[in-house]
XYZ file of C-alpha atoms in Angstrom:
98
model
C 37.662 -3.072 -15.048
C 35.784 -1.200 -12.355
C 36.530 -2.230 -8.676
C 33.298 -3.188 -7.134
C 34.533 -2.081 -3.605
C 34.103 1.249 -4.903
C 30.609 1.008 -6.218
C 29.434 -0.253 -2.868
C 28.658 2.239 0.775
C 29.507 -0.574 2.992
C 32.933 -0.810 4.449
C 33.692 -3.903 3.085
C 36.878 -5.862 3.084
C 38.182 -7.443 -0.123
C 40.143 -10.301 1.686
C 36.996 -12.218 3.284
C 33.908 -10.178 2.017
C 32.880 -9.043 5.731
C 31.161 -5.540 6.090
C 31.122 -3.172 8.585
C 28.208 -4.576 11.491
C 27.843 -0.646 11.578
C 26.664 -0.728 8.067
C 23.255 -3.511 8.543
C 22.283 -2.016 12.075
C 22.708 1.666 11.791
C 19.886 2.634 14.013
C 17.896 4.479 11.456
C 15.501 2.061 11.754
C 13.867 0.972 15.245
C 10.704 -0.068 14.038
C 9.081 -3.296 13.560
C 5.620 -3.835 11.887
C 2.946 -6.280 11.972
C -0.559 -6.705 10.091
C -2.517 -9.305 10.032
C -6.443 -9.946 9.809
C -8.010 -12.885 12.335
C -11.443 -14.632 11.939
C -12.365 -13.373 15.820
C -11.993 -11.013 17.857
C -10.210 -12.684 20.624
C -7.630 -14.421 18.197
C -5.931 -10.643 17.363
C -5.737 -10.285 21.264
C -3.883 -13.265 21.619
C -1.844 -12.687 19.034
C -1.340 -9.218 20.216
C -0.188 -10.401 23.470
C 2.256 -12.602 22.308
C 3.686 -10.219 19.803
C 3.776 -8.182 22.939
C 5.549 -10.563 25.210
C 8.157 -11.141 22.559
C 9.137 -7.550 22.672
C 9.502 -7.444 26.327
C 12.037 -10.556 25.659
C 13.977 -8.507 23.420
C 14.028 -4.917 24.909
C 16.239 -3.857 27.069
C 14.968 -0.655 27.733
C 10.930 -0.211 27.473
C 9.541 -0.882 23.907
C 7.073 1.916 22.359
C 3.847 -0.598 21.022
C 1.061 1.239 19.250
C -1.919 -1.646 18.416
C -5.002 -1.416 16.902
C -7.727 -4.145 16.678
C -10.429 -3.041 14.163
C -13.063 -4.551 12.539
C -13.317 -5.062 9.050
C -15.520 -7.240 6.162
C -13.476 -10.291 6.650
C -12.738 -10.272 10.731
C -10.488 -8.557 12.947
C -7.352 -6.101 11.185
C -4.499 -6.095 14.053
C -2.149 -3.520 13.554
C 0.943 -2.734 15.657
C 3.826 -1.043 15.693
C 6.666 -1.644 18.171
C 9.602 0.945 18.605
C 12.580 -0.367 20.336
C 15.386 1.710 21.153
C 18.345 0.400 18.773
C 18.266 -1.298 15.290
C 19.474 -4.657 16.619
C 16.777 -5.303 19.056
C 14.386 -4.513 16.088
C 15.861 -7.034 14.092
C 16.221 -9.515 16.688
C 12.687 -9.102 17.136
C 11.640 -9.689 13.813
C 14.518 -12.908 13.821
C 11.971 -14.481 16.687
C 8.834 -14.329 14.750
C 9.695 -16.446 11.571
């Protein structure tokens, strides 16, 4: 019988199934994406500024936010990146939006 443990990276501990916090948020990742398309205009900049607004609420130090608005056949494509400067505001982030 082959010990699971062993097949898995995480630090994991066989008594309670916990892994290492280390392990999710390891910082690799400090990126959050979002794409949508909107029937005007004006509905991508809202959106856009709320998106924007919810990164301020996270960051603690100033979040990197690369947007584009462009038109396309069926409306308005936004596009934005935001770059936050540790995993876990990145994923607290993405927590507030669903």
């Amino acid at each position: 019988m082959t010990d699971s443990l062993n097949k898995c990276k995480a630090n994991e501990t066989a008594a309670c199934c916990c892994v290492d916090v280390g392990t999710i948020i390891d910082n690799e990742d400090c990126s959050a994406e979002y794409e949508c398309v909107f029937a005007t205009e004006s509905e991508a900049q809202q959106k856009l500024a709320s998106l924007t607004q919810a990164a301020k609420d996270v960051e603690t130090e100033p979040c990197q936010i690369e947007s584009n608005i462009e038109k396309i056949n069926d409306g308005f494509k936004l596009t934005v990146k935001f770059t936050f400067c540790c995993g876990a505001e990145s994923m607290i982030f993405q927590l507030k939006l669903r």
